[in-house]
Short mmCIF file of C-alpha atoms and ligand atoms in Angstrom, two decimals:
data_model
loop_
_atom_site.label_atom_id
_atom_site.label_comp_id
_atom_site.label_asym_id
_atom_site.label_seq_id
_atom_site.Cartn_x
_atom_site.Cartn_y
_atom_site.Cartn_z
CA MET A 1 73.69 125.59 77.10
CA SER A 2 72.79 127.18 80.38
CA ASN A 3 70.41 129.76 81.74
CA HIS A 4 72.71 132.72 81.80
CA ASN A 5 72.32 135.34 84.41
CA PRO A 6 74.58 138.20 83.40
CA SER A 7 75.05 139.51 86.94
CA ARG A 8 76.57 136.21 88.09
CA GLU A 9 80.31 135.76 88.24
CA ASN A 10 82.16 132.78 86.77
CA PHE A 11 85.57 131.33 87.48
CA GLY A 12 88.07 133.04 85.21
CA SER A 13 89.93 129.89 84.17
CA LYS A 14 89.51 126.14 84.05
CA ILE A 15 92.47 125.60 86.33
CA GLY A 16 91.01 128.07 88.84
CA ALA A 17 87.74 126.12 88.84
CA LEU A 18 89.58 122.83 89.24
CA LEU A 19 91.72 124.09 92.12
CA ALA A 20 88.73 125.59 93.91
CA ALA A 21 86.78 122.31 93.67
CA ALA A 22 89.86 120.35 94.70
CA GLY A 23 90.27 122.77 97.61
CA SER A 24 86.80 121.90 98.81
CA ALA A 25 87.54 118.19 98.60
CA VAL A 26 91.00 118.31 100.16
CA GLY A 27 90.46 118.94 103.84
CA LEU A 28 90.96 117.60 107.31
CA GLY A 29 89.19 114.39 106.24
CA ASN A 30 92.14 113.51 104.01
CA ILE A 31 94.70 114.07 106.69
CA TRP A 32 93.14 112.80 109.87
CA ARG A 33 90.89 109.98 108.74
CA PHE A 34 92.17 108.42 105.55
CA PRO A 35 95.66 107.35 106.75
CA ILE A 36 94.37 105.75 109.93
CA LEU A 37 91.51 103.96 108.19
CA THR A 38 94.00 102.64 105.65
CA GLY A 39 96.58 101.53 108.18
CA GLN A 40 94.02 99.71 110.26
CA ASN A 41 91.98 98.14 107.52
CA GLY A 42 94.36 96.25 105.33
CA GLY A 43 96.71 98.88 103.84
CA ALA A 44 96.85 98.67 100.06
CA ALA A 45 93.79 96.39 100.11
CA PHE A 46 91.77 99.23 101.70
CA ILE A 47 93.22 101.76 99.24
CA LEU A 48 92.06 99.53 96.39
CA ILE A 49 88.52 99.45 97.73
CA TYR A 50 88.56 103.18 98.43
CA VAL A 51 89.68 103.87 94.86
CA GLY A 52 86.91 101.53 93.63
CA CYS A 53 84.35 103.57 95.60
CA VAL A 54 85.73 106.82 94.22
CA LEU A 55 85.57 105.54 90.64
CA LEU A 56 82.24 103.73 90.84
CA MET A 57 80.32 106.14 93.02
CA GLY A 58 82.25 109.29 93.81
CA ILE A 59 83.03 110.42 90.28
CA PRO A 60 79.54 109.81 88.80
CA ILE A 61 77.87 111.63 91.71
CA MET A 62 80.36 114.46 91.42
CA MET A 63 79.49 114.73 87.73
CA SER A 64 75.80 115.01 88.60
CA GLU A 65 76.44 117.75 91.11
CA PHE A 66 78.55 119.57 88.54
CA LEU A 67 75.99 119.30 85.77
CA ILE A 68 73.10 120.39 87.98
CA GLY A 69 75.06 123.43 89.13
CA ARG A 70 76.36 124.48 85.76
CA HIS A 71 73.10 123.95 83.92
CA THR A 72 71.08 126.08 86.30
CA ARG A 73 73.78 128.57 87.27
CA ALA A 74 72.06 128.96 90.61
CA ASN A 75 72.70 128.24 94.29
CA ALA A 76 71.93 124.69 95.44
CA ALA A 77 68.31 125.36 96.40
CA GLY A 78 67.68 127.50 93.31
CA ALA A 79 69.15 124.75 91.12
CA TYR A 80 66.56 122.16 92.13
CA ARG A 81 63.78 124.69 91.95
CA THR A 82 64.75 125.51 88.38
CA LEU A 83 65.01 121.87 87.31
CA ALA A 84 62.01 120.51 89.18
CA PRO A 85 59.70 123.43 89.94
CA GLY A 86 56.96 122.82 92.45
CA THR A 87 58.11 119.32 93.39
CA ARG A 88 59.49 117.79 96.56
CA TRP A 89 62.92 117.73 94.88
CA ASN A 90 63.27 121.29 96.13
CA TRP A 91 63.94 119.81 99.53
CA VAL A 92 67.15 118.24 98.21
CA GLY A 93 68.55 121.70 97.52
CA ARG A 94 67.43 122.98 100.90
CA LEU A 95 68.93 119.97 102.65
CA ALA A 96 72.19 120.70 100.84
CA VAL A 97 72.26 124.26 102.15
CA LEU A 98 71.37 123.13 105.65
CA SER A 99 74.19 120.55 105.59
CA GLY A 100 76.62 123.24 104.48
CA PHE A 101 75.52 125.41 107.40
CA VAL A 102 75.82 122.63 109.98
CA ILE A 103 79.17 121.33 108.73
CA LEU A 104 80.65 124.83 108.55
CA SER A 105 79.65 125.49 112.15
CA TYR A 106 81.49 122.53 113.65
CA TYR A 107 84.28 122.24 111.06
CA SER A 108 85.35 125.80 111.96
CA VAL A 109 85.97 124.68 115.53
CA VAL A 110 88.55 122.07 114.46
CA ALA A 111 89.86 124.42 111.80
CA GLY A 112 90.38 126.93 114.63
CA TRP A 113 92.46 124.34 116.48
CA THR A 114 94.73 123.98 113.45
CA ALA A 115 95.29 127.74 113.59
CA GLU A 116 96.04 127.63 117.33
CA TYR A 117 98.54 124.82 116.77
CA THR A 118 100.16 126.74 113.92
CA ALA A 119 100.56 129.66 116.31
CA MET A 120 101.99 127.33 118.95
CA ALA A 121 104.37 125.78 116.42
CA LEU A 122 105.48 129.26 115.36
CA GLY A 123 106.05 130.17 119.01
CA ASN A 124 108.20 127.01 119.36
CA CYS A 125 105.90 125.70 122.10
CA PHE A 126 106.54 122.01 121.31
CA ASP A 127 110.26 122.27 121.90
CA GLY A 128 111.54 120.01 124.67
CA LYS A 129 108.10 118.59 125.46
CA THR A 130 107.73 114.88 126.19
CA THR A 131 105.09 112.31 125.34
CA THR A 132 103.13 112.97 128.52
CA ASP A 133 102.95 116.74 127.96
CA PHE A 134 100.97 116.71 124.74
CA PRO A 135 97.66 115.22 125.94
CA ALA A 136 97.54 117.76 128.77
CA MET A 137 98.40 120.58 126.40
CA PHE A 138 95.48 119.66 124.13
CA ALA A 139 93.05 119.09 127.01
CA ASN A 140 93.95 122.49 128.46
CA PHE A 141 93.40 124.18 125.17
CA VAL A 142 90.06 122.65 124.18
CA SER A 143 88.54 123.14 127.58
CA ASN A 144 89.55 126.79 127.65
CA PRO A 145 86.45 128.54 126.31
CA TRP A 146 88.14 131.82 125.41
CA ARG A 147 90.99 130.39 123.38
CA ASN A 148 88.64 128.00 121.65
CA LEU A 149 86.16 130.75 120.82
CA PHE A 150 88.88 133.10 119.72
CA TRP A 151 90.18 130.66 117.11
CA THR A 152 86.76 129.43 115.94
CA ILE A 153 85.65 132.99 115.28
CA SER A 154 88.98 134.02 113.78
CA PHE A 155 88.79 131.15 111.33
CA MET A 156 85.24 132.08 110.41
CA LEU A 157 86.33 135.69 109.83
CA ILE A 158 89.23 134.68 107.56
CA THR A 159 86.79 132.53 105.57
CA HIS A 160 84.39 135.47 105.46
CA VAL A 161 87.00 137.88 104.10
CA ILE A 162 87.80 135.55 101.19
CA VAL A 163 84.16 134.73 100.37
CA VAL A 164 83.14 138.40 100.41
CA ARG A 165 85.69 139.19 97.70
CA GLY A 166 83.70 137.07 95.30
CA VAL A 167 84.20 134.08 93.07
CA LYS A 168 87.06 135.32 90.90
CA SER A 169 89.05 137.60 93.15
CA GLY A 170 88.25 135.75 96.36
CA ILE A 171 87.74 132.00 96.01
CA GLU A 172 89.61 131.44 92.74
CA LYS A 173 92.57 133.68 93.50
CA PHE A 174 93.02 132.16 96.94
CA SER A 175 92.77 128.57 95.62
CA LYS A 176 95.29 129.29 92.86
CA VAL A 177 97.89 130.35 95.41
CA MET A 178 97.06 128.04 98.28
CA MET A 179 96.53 124.72 96.51
CA PRO A 180 100.00 124.70 94.87
CA ALA A 181 101.44 125.76 98.25
CA LEU A 182 99.63 122.83 99.84
CA PHE A 183 101.12 120.37 97.31
CA ILE A 184 104.63 121.70 97.86
CA ILE A 185 104.32 121.46 101.65
CA LEU A 186 102.91 117.96 101.32
CA VAL A 187 105.80 116.75 99.20
CA VAL A 188 108.42 118.43 101.41
CA LEU A 189 106.94 116.90 104.57
CA ALA A 190 106.61 113.45 103.00
CA ALA A 191 110.25 113.65 101.88
CA CYS A 192 111.32 114.56 105.45
CA ALA A 193 109.22 111.77 106.93
CA ILE A 194 110.31 108.94 104.65
CA THR A 195 113.96 109.68 105.20
CA LEU A 196 113.55 109.06 108.95
CA PRO A 197 115.43 105.94 110.09
CA GLY A 198 112.32 104.08 111.28
CA SER A 199 110.10 105.06 108.36
CA SER A 200 109.98 101.70 106.55
CA LYS A 201 107.72 100.13 109.21
CA GLY A 202 105.30 103.03 108.79
CA ILE A 203 105.24 102.64 105.03
CA GLU A 204 104.65 98.94 105.47
CA PHE A 205 101.76 99.61 107.88
CA LEU A 206 100.21 101.91 105.32
CA LEU A 207 100.75 99.92 102.17
CA LYS A 208 101.13 96.21 102.91
CA PRO A 209 98.01 94.65 101.43
CA ASP A 210 96.15 92.47 103.87
CA PHE A 211 93.00 91.19 102.26
CA SER A 212 92.00 89.23 105.35
CA LYS A 213 91.06 92.53 107.04
CA ILE A 214 88.49 93.38 104.38
CA THR A 215 85.03 92.83 105.80
CA GLY A 216 81.65 94.26 104.91
CA SER A 217 81.99 97.05 107.40
CA VAL A 218 85.43 97.98 106.06
CA VAL A 219 83.91 98.33 102.60
CA LEU A 220 81.22 100.53 104.10
CA SER A 221 83.70 102.74 105.86
CA ALA A 222 85.67 103.12 102.62
CA MET A 223 82.49 104.33 100.93
CA GLY A 224 81.68 106.74 103.75
CA GLN A 225 85.19 108.13 103.68
CA ALA A 226 85.03 108.61 99.90
CA PHE A 227 81.86 110.63 100.35
CA PHE A 228 83.08 112.97 103.04
CA SER A 229 86.48 113.39 101.47
CA LEU A 230 85.13 114.30 98.04
CA SER A 231 82.68 116.82 99.60
CA LEU A 232 79.77 114.98 98.00
CA GLY A 233 76.14 115.03 98.97
CA LEU A 234 75.79 118.69 99.81
CA GLY A 235 75.72 121.76 97.71
CA CYS A 236 79.45 122.61 97.63
CA LEU A 237 80.35 121.14 94.29
CA CYS A 238 76.98 122.04 92.79
CA THR A 239 77.43 125.67 93.87
CA TYR A 240 81.01 125.83 92.58
CA ALA A 241 79.92 124.28 89.27
CA SER A 242 77.37 127.07 88.88
CA TYR A 243 80.43 129.29 88.33
CA PHE A 244 82.12 126.91 85.83
CA ARG A 245 82.57 128.24 82.33
CA ASP A 246 80.65 126.70 79.45
CA ASP A 247 83.81 125.10 78.08
CA THR A 248 84.76 123.33 81.33
CA ASN A 249 84.81 119.58 80.76
CA ILE A 250 82.68 118.21 83.60
CA GLY A 251 83.85 114.59 83.34
CA LYS A 252 87.52 115.53 83.24
CA THR A 253 87.17 117.98 86.13
CA ALA A 254 85.45 115.35 88.29
CA LEU A 255 88.22 112.87 87.50
CA ASN A 256 90.96 115.40 88.29
CA VAL A 257 89.37 116.57 91.56
CA SER A 258 89.14 112.93 92.67
CA LEU A 259 92.74 112.21 91.66
CA ILE A 260 94.03 115.25 93.55
CA ASP A 261 91.95 114.37 96.60
CA SER A 262 93.16 110.76 96.66
CA PHE A 263 96.76 111.85 96.08
CA VAL A 264 96.64 114.20 99.08
CA ALA A 265 95.09 111.48 101.24
CA ILE A 266 97.78 108.94 100.35
CA MET A 267 100.60 111.47 100.73
CA SER A 268 99.29 112.34 104.19
CA GLY A 269 99.79 108.70 105.08
CA PHE A 270 103.38 109.01 103.91
CA ILE A 271 103.87 111.87 106.34
CA ILE A 272 102.06 110.48 109.35
CA PHE A 273 103.07 106.82 109.54
CA PRO A 274 106.82 107.11 108.94
CA ALA A 275 106.92 109.74 111.71
CA VAL A 276 104.66 107.75 114.04
CA PHE A 277 106.58 104.48 113.64
CA ASN A 278 109.93 106.21 113.78
CA ALA A 279 108.96 107.55 117.20
CA GLY A 280 108.03 104.02 118.25
CA TYR A 281 104.41 105.01 118.80
CA ALA A 282 101.69 102.36 118.64
CA ILE A 283 98.66 103.42 116.65
CA SER A 284 95.29 102.64 118.22
CA SER A 285 91.71 103.33 117.26
CA ASN A 286 91.80 106.34 119.61
CA ASP A 287 94.10 107.98 117.11
CA ILE A 288 91.30 108.61 114.64
CA GLY A 289 90.31 112.22 114.61
CA PRO A 290 91.56 115.15 116.65
CA SER A 291 93.91 113.23 118.89
CA LEU A 292 96.01 112.12 115.92
CA LEU A 293 96.54 115.68 114.76
CA PHE A 294 96.82 117.46 118.07
CA ILE A 295 98.34 114.93 120.44
CA THR A 296 100.11 112.21 118.47
CA MET A 297 101.53 114.34 115.68
CA PRO A 298 103.17 117.18 117.65
CA ASN A 299 104.65 114.48 119.84
CA VAL A 300 106.05 112.28 117.07
CA LEU A 301 107.36 115.26 115.13
CA GLU A 302 109.17 116.41 118.26
CA GLN A 303 110.52 112.91 118.98
CA SER A 304 111.57 112.33 115.37
CA PHE A 305 113.18 115.63 114.52
CA GLY A 306 113.93 117.00 118.00
CA ASN A 307 117.66 116.32 117.75
CA ILE A 308 117.85 119.01 115.07
CA PRO A 309 115.69 121.72 116.70
CA ILE A 310 115.45 123.94 113.64
CA LEU A 311 114.18 121.00 111.58
CA ALA A 312 111.66 120.04 114.27
CA TYR A 313 110.50 123.67 114.30
CA GLY A 314 110.20 123.90 110.51
CA VAL A 315 108.42 120.58 110.13
CA SER A 316 105.87 121.39 112.86
CA VAL A 317 105.12 124.82 111.45
CA LEU A 318 104.70 123.39 107.95
CA PHE A 319 102.52 120.53 109.15
CA TYR A 320 100.05 122.80 110.96
CA PHE A 321 100.09 125.35 108.20
CA LEU A 322 99.20 122.53 105.80
CA LEU A 323 96.20 121.73 107.97
CA VAL A 324 95.13 125.39 108.04
CA VAL A 325 95.25 125.61 104.25
CA ALA A 326 93.41 122.31 103.79
CA ALA A 327 90.72 123.37 106.26
CA LEU A 328 90.38 126.90 104.89
CA THR A 329 89.77 125.87 101.28
CA SER A 330 87.01 123.58 102.62
CA THR A 331 85.41 126.17 104.93
CA ILE A 332 85.34 128.62 102.02
CA SER A 333 83.36 126.15 99.92
CA LEU A 334 80.94 125.49 102.77
CA HIS A 335 80.45 129.20 103.40
CA GLU A 336 79.85 129.82 99.70
CA VAL A 337 77.01 127.27 99.58
CA VAL A 338 75.10 129.18 102.22
CA THR A 339 76.13 132.66 101.07
CA ALA A 340 75.08 131.98 97.47
CA TYR A 341 71.75 130.69 98.77
CA VAL A 342 71.04 133.64 101.06
CA SER A 343 72.18 136.19 98.53
CA GLU A 344 70.20 134.77 95.59
CA GLU A 345 67.09 133.55 97.35
CA PHE A 346 66.67 136.60 99.56
CA ARG A 347 68.07 139.06 97.01
CA MET A 348 70.82 140.44 99.19
CA SER A 349 74.23 141.71 98.19
CA ARG A 350 77.05 139.18 98.56
CA ARG A 351 78.53 141.23 101.39
CA LYS A 352 75.30 141.33 103.37
CA ALA A 353 74.56 137.66 102.76
CA ALA A 354 78.09 136.61 103.76
CA THR A 355 77.91 138.72 106.92
CA PHE A 356 74.62 137.13 107.85
CA VAL A 357 76.07 133.63 107.27
CA THR A 358 79.24 134.41 109.23
CA ILE A 359 77.27 135.66 112.22
CA ALA A 360 74.79 132.76 112.17
CA CYS A 361 77.50 130.09 111.75
CA SER A 362 79.65 131.73 114.42
CA LEU A 363 76.78 131.58 116.90
CA VAL A 364 76.29 127.87 116.25
CA GLY A 365 80.08 127.38 116.12
CA ILE A 366 80.35 128.97 119.57
CA VAL A 367 77.96 126.38 120.97
CA CYS A 368 80.02 123.59 119.32
CA ALA A 369 83.26 125.05 120.63
CA LEU A 370 81.87 125.34 124.14
CA SER A 371 80.78 121.72 124.06
CA PHE A 372 84.40 120.88 124.84
CA GLY A 373 84.39 123.10 127.92
CA PRO A 374 81.52 124.66 129.86
CA LEU A 375 78.83 122.81 127.86
CA ASP A 376 80.44 119.37 127.94
CA GLY A 377 77.77 118.08 130.30
CA ILE A 378 75.07 118.46 127.64
CA LYS A 379 74.53 115.14 125.90
CA ILE A 380 72.00 114.46 123.17
CA PHE A 381 71.60 110.77 122.25
CA GLY A 382 74.72 110.23 124.34
CA MET A 383 76.80 112.61 122.22
CA SER A 384 78.19 116.07 122.89
CA ILE A 385 76.79 118.86 120.70
CA PHE A 386 79.94 118.80 118.57
CA ASP A 387 79.83 115.01 118.10
CA LEU A 388 76.13 115.13 117.31
CA PHE A 389 76.68 117.67 114.53
CA ASP A 390 79.56 115.65 113.15
CA TYR A 391 77.60 112.41 113.29
CA VAL A 392 74.36 113.72 111.84
CA SER A 393 75.97 115.61 108.99
CA SER A 394 78.54 113.08 107.85
CA ASN A 395 76.56 109.92 108.51
CA ILE A 396 73.08 111.08 107.61
CA PHE A 397 72.93 114.36 105.66
CA LEU A 398 75.75 113.62 103.22
CA PRO A 399 74.76 110.07 102.26
CA VAL A 400 71.08 111.02 102.00
CA GLY A 401 72.03 114.06 99.91
CA GLY A 402 74.27 111.94 97.66
CA MET A 403 71.63 109.29 97.18
CA LEU A 404 69.00 111.86 96.25
CA VAL A 405 71.34 113.63 93.80
CA SER A 406 72.03 110.30 92.20
CA ILE A 407 68.36 109.37 91.86
CA PHE A 408 67.50 112.87 90.64
CA THR A 409 70.03 112.77 87.81
CA GLY A 410 69.52 109.10 86.99
CA TRP A 411 65.72 109.03 86.96
CA TYR A 412 64.22 112.51 86.97
CA LEU A 413 66.42 114.65 84.75
CA ASP A 414 65.96 114.66 81.01
CA LYS A 415 68.70 112.49 79.46
CA LYS A 416 69.28 115.08 76.77
CA LEU A 417 70.12 117.68 79.42
CA VAL A 418 72.60 115.28 81.04
CA HIS A 419 74.11 114.47 77.66
CA ASP A 420 74.38 118.14 76.70
CA GLU A 421 76.13 119.10 79.90
CA LEU A 422 78.57 116.20 79.88
CA THR A 423 79.48 116.74 76.23
CA ASN A 424 79.32 120.55 76.28
CA ARG A 425 76.50 120.39 73.74
CA GLY A 426 78.03 117.72 71.62
CA THR A 427 81.43 119.36 71.31
CA LEU A 428 83.17 116.81 73.56
CA ARG A 429 83.14 113.07 73.56
CA ALA A 430 81.74 111.41 76.68
CA PRO A 431 82.02 107.66 76.05
CA TYR A 432 81.33 107.03 79.74
CA LEU A 433 77.84 108.51 79.58
CA ARG A 434 75.83 105.26 79.62
CA LEU A 435 77.94 103.79 82.38
CA VAL A 436 77.49 106.94 84.47
CA ILE A 437 73.72 106.86 83.99
CA PHE A 438 73.62 103.19 84.95
CA ILE A 439 75.58 103.89 88.13
CA LEU A 440 73.39 106.84 89.05
CA ARG A 441 70.21 104.89 88.46
CA TYR A 442 70.99 101.62 90.16
CA PHE A 443 74.39 101.09 91.70
CA ALA A 444 74.94 104.28 93.71
CA PRO A 445 71.47 104.59 95.29
CA ILE A 446 71.45 100.94 96.33
CA ALA A 447 75.00 101.10 97.67
CA ILE A 448 74.33 104.28 99.64
CA ALA A 449 71.06 103.01 101.02
CA THR A 450 72.97 99.97 102.25
CA ILE A 451 75.59 102.11 104.00
CA LEU A 452 72.96 104.28 105.55
CA LEU A 453 70.74 101.54 106.89
CA ASN A 454 73.74 99.71 108.19
CA GLN A 455 75.29 102.74 109.83
CA LEU A 456 72.10 103.72 111.52
CA GLY A 457 71.69 100.15 112.72
CA LEU A 458 68.24 99.99 111.12
CA PHE A 459 69.19 96.96 109.12
CA ARG A 460 72.34 94.95 109.58
CA PHE A 461 73.70 93.72 106.27
CA PHE A 462 77.15 93.02 107.66
N1 LIG B 1 85.99 117.20 101.96
C1 LIG B 1 86.35 117.87 103.16
C2 LIG B 1 87.42 117.08 103.89
O1 LIG B 1 87.92 116.10 103.41
C3 LIG B 1 85.20 118.08 104.08
C4 LIG B 1 84.01 118.66 103.45
C5 LIG B 1 82.86 117.91 103.37
C6 LIG B 1 84.08 119.92 102.90
C7 LIG B 1 81.76 118.42 102.73
C8 LIG B 1 83.00 120.44 102.24
C9 LIG B 1 81.84 119.67 102.15
O2 LIG B 1 87.78 117.43 104.98
#
């Protein structure tokens, strides 16, 4: 079915491939953005729309990334070159690699913070602290260049060590241990949170459907969240799929990755809101992003469980460790996109390529990390360097990448190739094939173009 290159590694098992792809999808986006967006935008009504976006856009685009990767068995840029030699489509692959590079550079900064907070939780630093202490604690930390740099680079090095070990004994082995650990921690923490006395208000905030809150821009933010959360629109899933075995069922894997990702997002809500409401904390729009994880959460965990210190200690350590694992499986996938590209396109060994990527991303990561301290005066379009990277990659690169992947598979690729990949050369049934093609041709590109134009303020639909 595919162009085999004997020197290329594959995942050793289907479950390993599934867990690695799920590891890329499950990340900080699930834990810090999804619950807040849900709580503020109509609870179960928002979840319904989010799930609609995942089903109608996320899964078909994920299938295209998978089939492009597995068919070509090449890095993201090589994949487009193989399928559309000498055309402008090659830029889609290059954009994917560039997005991976940019996201890895700033994502490692926040990932580093999760490691710092795990270390603080382990050192019992939250014990006895009050609501007013936590904002200062966070501000002190992020503005301290050395601590920030130390953790950004440490996180990059841990990612490096796993990527260098290769697809089977690095990425797959790590995902097979860490993803189950992540699920167990998630369930344990949710169980602790929902047994808190004030938890029912939190669950209500998260789940009570309120359709009056659903506006055009809420639908758009559900779509944007689905994109980022499923790691779509850049080469991660395409690169991972280039290591899928020939008997991996692409449709089923895309469905399972999306189910796992949505499950983790919803469970995170079951951890955060019961704890937040139990502590009598009022959620505001400032709680989206870092401040939820690094100011609100240590505080509410301390307030909620502080009367049993050992429980407060255990819950805080587990919560931050959960974040580290979620972030690490995502940074690995981002690193792999760029490493696979450098190693295959410039014919370097994996070790050399990974070292090059680690050094280059660390240098850019350092600039992002310092934008919270010594470089915080530098503003580009009114944003700090870190915010600019975040904004450009998640609001521009990913949607543009996703739209192009969708058009490429829907319009450019030979239908027989798409059919062969989705059915494993006719050995599987894929009754959804026509629907998927329809979505990729019409629905997804139009929907994404709408989000994009709206988000950039170029055209206001809503
Ligand atoms: N999906 C990851 C998250 O939810 C982020 C990510 C985006 C990772 C794109 C890889 C590629 O945090």
